XYZ file of N, CA, C and O in Angstrom:
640
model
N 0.866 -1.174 0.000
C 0.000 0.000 0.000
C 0.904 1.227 0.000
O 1.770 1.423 0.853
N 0.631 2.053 -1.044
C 1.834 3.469 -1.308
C 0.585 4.517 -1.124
O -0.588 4.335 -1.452
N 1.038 5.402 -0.646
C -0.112 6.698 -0.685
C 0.789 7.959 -1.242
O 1.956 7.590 -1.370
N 0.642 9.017 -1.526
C 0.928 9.941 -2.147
C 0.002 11.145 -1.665
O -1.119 11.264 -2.158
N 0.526 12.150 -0.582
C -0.023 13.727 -0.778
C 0.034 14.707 -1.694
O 1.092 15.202 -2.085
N -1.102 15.039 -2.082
C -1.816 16.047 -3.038
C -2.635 16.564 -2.867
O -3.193 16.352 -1.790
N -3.073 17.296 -3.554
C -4.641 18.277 -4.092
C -5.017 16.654 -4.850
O -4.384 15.869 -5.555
N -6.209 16.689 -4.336
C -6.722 16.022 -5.414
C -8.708 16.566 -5.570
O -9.618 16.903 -4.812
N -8.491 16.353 -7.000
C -10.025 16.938 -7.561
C -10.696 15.527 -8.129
O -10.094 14.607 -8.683
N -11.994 15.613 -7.857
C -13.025 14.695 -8.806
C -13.468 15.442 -10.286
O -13.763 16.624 -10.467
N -13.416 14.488 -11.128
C -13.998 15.479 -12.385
C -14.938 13.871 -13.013
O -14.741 12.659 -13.099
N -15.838 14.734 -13.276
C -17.017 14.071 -13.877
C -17.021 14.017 -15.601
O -17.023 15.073 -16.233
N -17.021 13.163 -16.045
C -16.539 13.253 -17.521
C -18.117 12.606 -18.660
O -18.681 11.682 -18.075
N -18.411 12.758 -19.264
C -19.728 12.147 -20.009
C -19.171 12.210 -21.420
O -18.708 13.230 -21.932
N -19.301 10.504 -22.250
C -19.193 10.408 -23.619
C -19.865 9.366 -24.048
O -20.605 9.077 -23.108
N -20.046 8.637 -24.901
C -20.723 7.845 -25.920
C -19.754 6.443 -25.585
O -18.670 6.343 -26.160
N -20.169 5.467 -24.708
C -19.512 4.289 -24.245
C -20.186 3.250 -25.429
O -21.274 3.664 -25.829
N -19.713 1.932 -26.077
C -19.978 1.318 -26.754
C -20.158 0.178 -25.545
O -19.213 -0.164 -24.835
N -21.462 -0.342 -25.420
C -21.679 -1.158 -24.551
C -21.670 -2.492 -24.872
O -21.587 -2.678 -26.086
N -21.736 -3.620 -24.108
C -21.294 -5.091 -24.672
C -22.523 -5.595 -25.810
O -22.400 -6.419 -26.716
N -23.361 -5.042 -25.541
C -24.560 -5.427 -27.148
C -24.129 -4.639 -28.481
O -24.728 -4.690 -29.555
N -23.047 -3.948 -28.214
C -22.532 -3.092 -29.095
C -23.507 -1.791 -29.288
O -23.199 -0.943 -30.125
N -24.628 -1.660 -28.539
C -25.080 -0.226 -28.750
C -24.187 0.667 -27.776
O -23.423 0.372 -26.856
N -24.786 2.472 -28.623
C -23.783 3.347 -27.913
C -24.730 3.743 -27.191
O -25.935 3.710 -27.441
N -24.037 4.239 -26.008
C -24.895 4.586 -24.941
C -23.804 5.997 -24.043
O -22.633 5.964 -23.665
N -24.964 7.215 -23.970
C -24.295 8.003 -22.988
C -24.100 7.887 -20.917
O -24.905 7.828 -19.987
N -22.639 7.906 -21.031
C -22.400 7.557 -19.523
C -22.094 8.613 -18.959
O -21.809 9.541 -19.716
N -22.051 8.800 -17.890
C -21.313 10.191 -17.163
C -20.284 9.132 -16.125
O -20.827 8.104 -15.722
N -19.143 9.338 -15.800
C -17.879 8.531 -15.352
C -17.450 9.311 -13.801
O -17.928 10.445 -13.767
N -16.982 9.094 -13.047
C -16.044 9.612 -12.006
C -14.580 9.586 -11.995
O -14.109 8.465 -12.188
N -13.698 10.588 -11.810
C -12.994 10.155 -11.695
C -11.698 11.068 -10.693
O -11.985 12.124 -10.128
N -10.443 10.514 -10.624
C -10.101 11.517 -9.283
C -8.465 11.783 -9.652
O -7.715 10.811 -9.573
N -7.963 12.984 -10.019
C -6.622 12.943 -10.944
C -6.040 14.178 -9.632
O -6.700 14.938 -8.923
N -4.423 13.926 -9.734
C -4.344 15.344 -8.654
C -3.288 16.094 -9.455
O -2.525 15.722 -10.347
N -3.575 17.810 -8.580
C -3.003 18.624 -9.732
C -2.951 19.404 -8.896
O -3.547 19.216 -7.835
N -2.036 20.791 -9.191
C -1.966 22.062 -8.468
C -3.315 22.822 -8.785
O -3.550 23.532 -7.807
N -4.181 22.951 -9.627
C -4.967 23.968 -10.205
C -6.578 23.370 -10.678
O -6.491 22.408 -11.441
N -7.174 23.545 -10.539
C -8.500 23.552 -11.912
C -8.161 23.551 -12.918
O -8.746 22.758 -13.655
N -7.186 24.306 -13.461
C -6.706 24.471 -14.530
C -5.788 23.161 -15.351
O -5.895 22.606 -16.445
N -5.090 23.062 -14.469
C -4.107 21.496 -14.418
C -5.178 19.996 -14.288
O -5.143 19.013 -15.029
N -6.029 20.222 -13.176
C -6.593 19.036 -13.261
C -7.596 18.650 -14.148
O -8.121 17.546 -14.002
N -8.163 19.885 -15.637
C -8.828 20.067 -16.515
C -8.160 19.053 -17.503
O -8.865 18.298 -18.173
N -6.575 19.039 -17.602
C -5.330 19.206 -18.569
C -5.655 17.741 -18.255
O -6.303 16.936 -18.924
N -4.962 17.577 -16.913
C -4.925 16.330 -16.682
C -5.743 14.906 -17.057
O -5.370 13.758 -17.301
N -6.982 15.540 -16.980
C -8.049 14.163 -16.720
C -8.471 14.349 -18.302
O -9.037 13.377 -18.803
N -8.256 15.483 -19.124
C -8.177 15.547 -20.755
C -7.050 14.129 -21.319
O -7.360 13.166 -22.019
N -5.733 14.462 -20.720
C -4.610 13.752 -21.209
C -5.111 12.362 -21.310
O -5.235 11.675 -22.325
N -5.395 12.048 -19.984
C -5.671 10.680 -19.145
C -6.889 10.114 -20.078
O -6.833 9.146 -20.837
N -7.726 10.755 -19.886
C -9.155 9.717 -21.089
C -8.354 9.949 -22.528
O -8.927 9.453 -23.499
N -8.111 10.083 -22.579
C -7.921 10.633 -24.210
C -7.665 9.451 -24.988
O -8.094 9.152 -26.102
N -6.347 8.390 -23.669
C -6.263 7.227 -24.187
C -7.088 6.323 -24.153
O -7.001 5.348 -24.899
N -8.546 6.561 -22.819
C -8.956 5.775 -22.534
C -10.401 5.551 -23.630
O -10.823 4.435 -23.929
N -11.035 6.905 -24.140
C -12.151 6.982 -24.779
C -11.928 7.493 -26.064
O -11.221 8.396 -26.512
N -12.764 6.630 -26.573
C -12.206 6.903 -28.674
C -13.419 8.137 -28.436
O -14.159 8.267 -27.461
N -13.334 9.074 -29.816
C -14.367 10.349 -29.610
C -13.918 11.346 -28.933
O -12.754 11.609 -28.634
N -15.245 12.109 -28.606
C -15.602 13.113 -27.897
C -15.851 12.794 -26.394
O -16.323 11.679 -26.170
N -15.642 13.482 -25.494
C -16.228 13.584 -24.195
C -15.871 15.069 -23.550
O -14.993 15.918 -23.696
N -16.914 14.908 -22.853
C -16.535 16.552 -22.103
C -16.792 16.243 -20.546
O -17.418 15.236 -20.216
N -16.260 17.192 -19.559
C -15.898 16.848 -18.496
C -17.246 18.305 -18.253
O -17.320 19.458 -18.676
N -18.115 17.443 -17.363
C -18.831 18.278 -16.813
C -18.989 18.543 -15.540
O -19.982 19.195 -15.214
N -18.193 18.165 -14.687
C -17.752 19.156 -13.508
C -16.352 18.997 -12.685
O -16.157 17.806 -12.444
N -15.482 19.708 -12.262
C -14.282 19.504 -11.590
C -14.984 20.146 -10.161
O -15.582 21.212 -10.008
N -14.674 19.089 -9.207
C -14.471 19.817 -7.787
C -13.149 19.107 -6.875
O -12.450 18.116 -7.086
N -13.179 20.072 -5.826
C -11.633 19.900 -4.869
C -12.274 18.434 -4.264
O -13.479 18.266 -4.071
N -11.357 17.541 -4.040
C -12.057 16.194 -3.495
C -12.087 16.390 -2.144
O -11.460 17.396 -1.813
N -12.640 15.729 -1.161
C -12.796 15.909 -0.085
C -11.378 14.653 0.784
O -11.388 14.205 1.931
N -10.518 14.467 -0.139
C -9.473 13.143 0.601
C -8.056 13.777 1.240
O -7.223 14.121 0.403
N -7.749 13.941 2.514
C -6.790 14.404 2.746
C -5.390 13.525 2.356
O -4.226 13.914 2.452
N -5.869 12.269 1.904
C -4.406 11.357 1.206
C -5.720 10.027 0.740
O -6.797 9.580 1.136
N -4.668 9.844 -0.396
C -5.189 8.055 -1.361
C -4.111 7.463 -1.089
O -3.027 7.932 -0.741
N -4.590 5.915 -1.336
C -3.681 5.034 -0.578
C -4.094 4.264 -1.762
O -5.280 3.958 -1.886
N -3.285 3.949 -2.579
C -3.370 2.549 -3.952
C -3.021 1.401 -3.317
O -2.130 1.448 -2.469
N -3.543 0.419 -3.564
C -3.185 -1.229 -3.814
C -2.670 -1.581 -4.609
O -3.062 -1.165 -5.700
N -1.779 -2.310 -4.605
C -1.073 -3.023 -5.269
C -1.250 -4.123 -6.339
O -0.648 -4.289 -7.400
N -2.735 -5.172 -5.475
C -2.909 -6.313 -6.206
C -3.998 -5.687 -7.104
O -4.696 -4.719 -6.806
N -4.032 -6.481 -8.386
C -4.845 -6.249 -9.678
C -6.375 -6.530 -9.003
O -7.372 -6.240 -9.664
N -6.478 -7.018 -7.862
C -7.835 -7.324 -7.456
C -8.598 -6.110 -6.999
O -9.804 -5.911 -7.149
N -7.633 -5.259 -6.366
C -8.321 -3.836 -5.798
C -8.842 -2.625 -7.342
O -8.180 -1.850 -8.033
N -10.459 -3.055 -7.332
C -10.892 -2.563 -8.369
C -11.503 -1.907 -8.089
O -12.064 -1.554 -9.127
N -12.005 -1.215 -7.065
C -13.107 -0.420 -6.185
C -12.300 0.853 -5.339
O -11.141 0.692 -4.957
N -12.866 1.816 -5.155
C -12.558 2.732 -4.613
C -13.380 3.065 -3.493
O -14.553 3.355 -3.730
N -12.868 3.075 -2.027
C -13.954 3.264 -1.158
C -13.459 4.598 -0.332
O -12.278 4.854 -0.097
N -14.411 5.277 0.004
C -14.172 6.558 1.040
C -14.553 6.450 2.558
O -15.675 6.588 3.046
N -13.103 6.109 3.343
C -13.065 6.020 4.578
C -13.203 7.574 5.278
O -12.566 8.510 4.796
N -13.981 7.735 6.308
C -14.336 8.750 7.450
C -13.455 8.308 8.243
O -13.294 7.116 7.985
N -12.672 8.696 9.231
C -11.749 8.283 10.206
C -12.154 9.547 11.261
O -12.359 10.706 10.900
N -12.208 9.134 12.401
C -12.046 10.189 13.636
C -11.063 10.149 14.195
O -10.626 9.017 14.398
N -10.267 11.307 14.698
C -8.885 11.071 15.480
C -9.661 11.506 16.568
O -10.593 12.308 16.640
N -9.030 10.746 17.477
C -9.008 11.703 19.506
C -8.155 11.858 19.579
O -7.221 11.176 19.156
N -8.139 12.819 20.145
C -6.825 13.540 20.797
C -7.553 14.531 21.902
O -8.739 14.844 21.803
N -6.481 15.093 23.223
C -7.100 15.454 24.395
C -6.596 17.122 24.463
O -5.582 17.717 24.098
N -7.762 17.486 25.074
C -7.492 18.917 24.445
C -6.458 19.227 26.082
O -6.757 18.974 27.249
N -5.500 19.709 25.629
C -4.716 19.882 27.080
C -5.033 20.834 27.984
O -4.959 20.659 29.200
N -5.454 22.040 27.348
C -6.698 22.657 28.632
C -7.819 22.391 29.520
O -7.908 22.755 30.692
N -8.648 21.733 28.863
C -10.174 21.476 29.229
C -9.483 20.238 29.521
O -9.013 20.639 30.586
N -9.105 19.215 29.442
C -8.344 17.438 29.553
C -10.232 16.796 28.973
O -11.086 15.992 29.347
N -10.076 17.504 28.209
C -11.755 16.856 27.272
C -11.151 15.824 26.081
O -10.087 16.319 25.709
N -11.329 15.018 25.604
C -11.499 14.717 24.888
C -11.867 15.226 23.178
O -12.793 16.036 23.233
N -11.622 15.095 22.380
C -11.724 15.897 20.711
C -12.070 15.168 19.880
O -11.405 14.160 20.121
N -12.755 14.935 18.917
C -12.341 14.036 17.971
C -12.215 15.388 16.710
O -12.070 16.601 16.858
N -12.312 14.745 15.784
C -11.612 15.532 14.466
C -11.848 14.606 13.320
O -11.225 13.545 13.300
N -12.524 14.844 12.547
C -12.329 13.587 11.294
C -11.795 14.011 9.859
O -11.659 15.186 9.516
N -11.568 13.133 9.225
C -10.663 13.163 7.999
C -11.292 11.791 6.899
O -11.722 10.644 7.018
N -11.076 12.553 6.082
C -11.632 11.537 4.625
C -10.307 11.125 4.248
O -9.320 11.854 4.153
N -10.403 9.452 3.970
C -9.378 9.162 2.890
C -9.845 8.332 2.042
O -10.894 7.727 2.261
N -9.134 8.174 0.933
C -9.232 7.463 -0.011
C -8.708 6.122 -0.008
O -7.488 5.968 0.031
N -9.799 4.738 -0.060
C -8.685 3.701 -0.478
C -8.781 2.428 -1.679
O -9.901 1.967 -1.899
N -8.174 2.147 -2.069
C -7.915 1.093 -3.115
C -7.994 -0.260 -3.029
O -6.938 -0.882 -2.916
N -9.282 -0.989 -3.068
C -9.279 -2.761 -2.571
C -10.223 -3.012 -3.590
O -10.489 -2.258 -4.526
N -10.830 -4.387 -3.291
C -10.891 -5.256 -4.045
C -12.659 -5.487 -3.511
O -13.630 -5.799 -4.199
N -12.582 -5.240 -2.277
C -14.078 -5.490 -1.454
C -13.724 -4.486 -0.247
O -12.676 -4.067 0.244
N -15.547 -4.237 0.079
C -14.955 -3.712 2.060
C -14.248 -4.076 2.591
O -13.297 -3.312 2.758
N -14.158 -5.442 3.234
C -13.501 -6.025 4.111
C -11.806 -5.628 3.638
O -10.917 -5.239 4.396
N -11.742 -5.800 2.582
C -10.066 -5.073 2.378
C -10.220 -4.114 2.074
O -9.157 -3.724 1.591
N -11.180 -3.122 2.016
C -10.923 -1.776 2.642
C -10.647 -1.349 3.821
O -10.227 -0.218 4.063
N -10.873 -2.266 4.676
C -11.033 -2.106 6.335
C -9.482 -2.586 6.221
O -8.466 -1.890 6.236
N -9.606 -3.842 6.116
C -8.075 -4.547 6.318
C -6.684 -3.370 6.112
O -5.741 -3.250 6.894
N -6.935 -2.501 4.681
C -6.284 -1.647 4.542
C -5.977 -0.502 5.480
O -4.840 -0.191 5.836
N -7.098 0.096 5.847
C -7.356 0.795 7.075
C -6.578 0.438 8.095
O -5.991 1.450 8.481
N -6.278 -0.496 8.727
C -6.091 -0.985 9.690
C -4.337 -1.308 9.831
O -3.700 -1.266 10.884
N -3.757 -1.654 8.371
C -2.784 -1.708 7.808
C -1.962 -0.117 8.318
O -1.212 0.190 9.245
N -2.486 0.508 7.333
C -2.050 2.083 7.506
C -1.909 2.725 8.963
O -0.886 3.124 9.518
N -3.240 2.711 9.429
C -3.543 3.375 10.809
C -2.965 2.553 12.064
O -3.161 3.045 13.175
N -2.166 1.159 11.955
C -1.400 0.575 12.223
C 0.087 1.292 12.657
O 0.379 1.085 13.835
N 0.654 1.759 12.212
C 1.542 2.778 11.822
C 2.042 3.548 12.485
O 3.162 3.656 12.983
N 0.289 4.671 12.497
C 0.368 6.049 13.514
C 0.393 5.268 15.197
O 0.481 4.073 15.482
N 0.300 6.237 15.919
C 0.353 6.339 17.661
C -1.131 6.732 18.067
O -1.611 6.362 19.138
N -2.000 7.692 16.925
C -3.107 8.540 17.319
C -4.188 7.460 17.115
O -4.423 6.748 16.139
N -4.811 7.555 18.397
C -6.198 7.087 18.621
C -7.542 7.221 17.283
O -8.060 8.333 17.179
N -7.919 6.372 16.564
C -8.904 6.958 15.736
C -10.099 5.689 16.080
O -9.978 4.702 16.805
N -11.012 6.049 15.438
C -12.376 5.416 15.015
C -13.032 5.446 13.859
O -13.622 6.475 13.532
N -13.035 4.505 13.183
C -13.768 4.461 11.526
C -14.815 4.905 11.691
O -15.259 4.525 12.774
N -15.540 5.598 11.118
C -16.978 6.328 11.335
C -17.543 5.683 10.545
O -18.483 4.958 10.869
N -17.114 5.788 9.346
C -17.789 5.291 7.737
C -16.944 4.474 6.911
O -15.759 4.800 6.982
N -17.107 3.859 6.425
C -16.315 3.444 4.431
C -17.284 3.275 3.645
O -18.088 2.427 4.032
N -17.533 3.821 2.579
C -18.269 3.725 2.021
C -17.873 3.393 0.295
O -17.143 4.152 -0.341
N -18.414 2.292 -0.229
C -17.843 1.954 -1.515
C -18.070 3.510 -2.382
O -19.018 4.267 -2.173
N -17.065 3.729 -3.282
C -17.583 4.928 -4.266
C -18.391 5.081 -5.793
O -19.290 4.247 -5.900
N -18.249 5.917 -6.893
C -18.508 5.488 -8.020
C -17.105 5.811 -8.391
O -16.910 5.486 -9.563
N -16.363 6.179 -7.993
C -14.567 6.424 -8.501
C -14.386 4.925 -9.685
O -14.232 3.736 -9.410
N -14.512 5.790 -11.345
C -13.494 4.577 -11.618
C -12.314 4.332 -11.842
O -11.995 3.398 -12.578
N -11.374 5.170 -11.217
C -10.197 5.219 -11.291
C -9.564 6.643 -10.645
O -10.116 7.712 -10.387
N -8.265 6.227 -10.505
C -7.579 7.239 -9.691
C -6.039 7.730 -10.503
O -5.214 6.830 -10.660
N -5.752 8.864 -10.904
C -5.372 8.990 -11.997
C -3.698 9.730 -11.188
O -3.470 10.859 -11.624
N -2.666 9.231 -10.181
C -1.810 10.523 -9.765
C -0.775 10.619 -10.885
O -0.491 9.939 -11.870
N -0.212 12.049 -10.175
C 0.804 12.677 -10.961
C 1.596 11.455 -11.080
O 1.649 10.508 -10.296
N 2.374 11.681 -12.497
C 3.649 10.995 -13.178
C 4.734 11.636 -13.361
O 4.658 12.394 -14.327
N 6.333 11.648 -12.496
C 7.197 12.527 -13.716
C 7.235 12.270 -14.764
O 6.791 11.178 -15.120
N 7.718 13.063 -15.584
C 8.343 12.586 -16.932
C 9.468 11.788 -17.149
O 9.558 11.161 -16.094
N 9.811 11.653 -17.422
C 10.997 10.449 -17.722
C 12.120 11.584 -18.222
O 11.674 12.648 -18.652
N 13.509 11.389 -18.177
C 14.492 12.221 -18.444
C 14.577 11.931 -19.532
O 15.569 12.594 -19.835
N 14.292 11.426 -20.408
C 14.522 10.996 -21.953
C 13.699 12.471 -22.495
O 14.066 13.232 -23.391
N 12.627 12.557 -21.728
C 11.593 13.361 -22.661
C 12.200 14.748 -23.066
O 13.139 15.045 -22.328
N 11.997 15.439 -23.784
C 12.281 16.736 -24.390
C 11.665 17.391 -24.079
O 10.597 16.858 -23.778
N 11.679 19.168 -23.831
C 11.268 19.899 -23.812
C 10.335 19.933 -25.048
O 10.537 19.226 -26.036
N 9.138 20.935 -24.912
C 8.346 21.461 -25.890
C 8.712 22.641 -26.681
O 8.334 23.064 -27.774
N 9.541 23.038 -25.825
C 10.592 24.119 -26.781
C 11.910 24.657 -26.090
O 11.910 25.196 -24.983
N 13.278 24.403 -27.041
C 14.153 25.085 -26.106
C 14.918 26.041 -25.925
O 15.613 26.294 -26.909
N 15.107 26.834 -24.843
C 15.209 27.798 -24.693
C 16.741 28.248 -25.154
O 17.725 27.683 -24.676
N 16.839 29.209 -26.030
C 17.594 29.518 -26.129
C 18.553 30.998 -25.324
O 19.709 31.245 -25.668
């Protein structure tokens, strides 16, 4: 399990899917790419289908995702994307009250139960007290992060 901090945005994409009876049919897709900008994550999730959908499609909405970190799987089985709620406690050192605090993450399995398993994996780790609130399977079909470029690649123009 590798995770990676980012911005990450959902963008909603709709095109003409060729379905297994071979009729075409319009879908609207999910999907979750990370980027510095609106602007970038427009670029991005353009680049990314481009290979994936023959045609046209247009992306009809970008928003900021609600995941403070995604966590990918490894095995080809994790085909599902689920959104864990987590509560931290922690004690407020004035009042000696108690806090909780929650946080969305993103994770990568195959079923709940190895969404949890994953959970448990990770949060394994930390020292801080938490409580799963939620997981909830998503419509995410895919999770798209940044790539460097490879040093082979060339500039688009060079500077002289």
């Amino acid at each position: 399990m590798r995770s990676r901090t980012a911005i990450w945005f959902e963008c909603r994409i709709r095109y003409e899917k060729t379905m297994e009876d071979g009729m075409q049919k319009k879908v609207s897709e999910n999907y979750v790419v990370d980027a510095l900008s609106f602007s970038e994550a427009e670029e991005r999730i353009t680049e990314e289908m481009s290979s994936y959908v023959s045609g046209e499609f247009e992306i009809m909405d970008i928003k900021i995702a609600p995941y403070a970190e995604v966590f990918f799987a490894d095995s080809d089985s994790a085909d599902k994307w689920y959104k864990a709620k987590l509560a931290f406690i922690t004690l407020d050192e004035k009042t000696q009250k108690e806090k909780k605090s929650t946080v969305n993450y993103l994770f990568n399995a195959g079923s709940m139960n190895g969404a949890v398993k994953s959970i448990d994996e990770v949060m394994s780790q930390s020292m801080v007290d938490y409580v799963v609130s939620a997981v909830n399977e998503t419509t995410l079909m895919d999770v798209f992060e940044y790539k460097k470029k490879e040093k082979d690649d060339k500039p688009e123009y060079e500077q002289q």
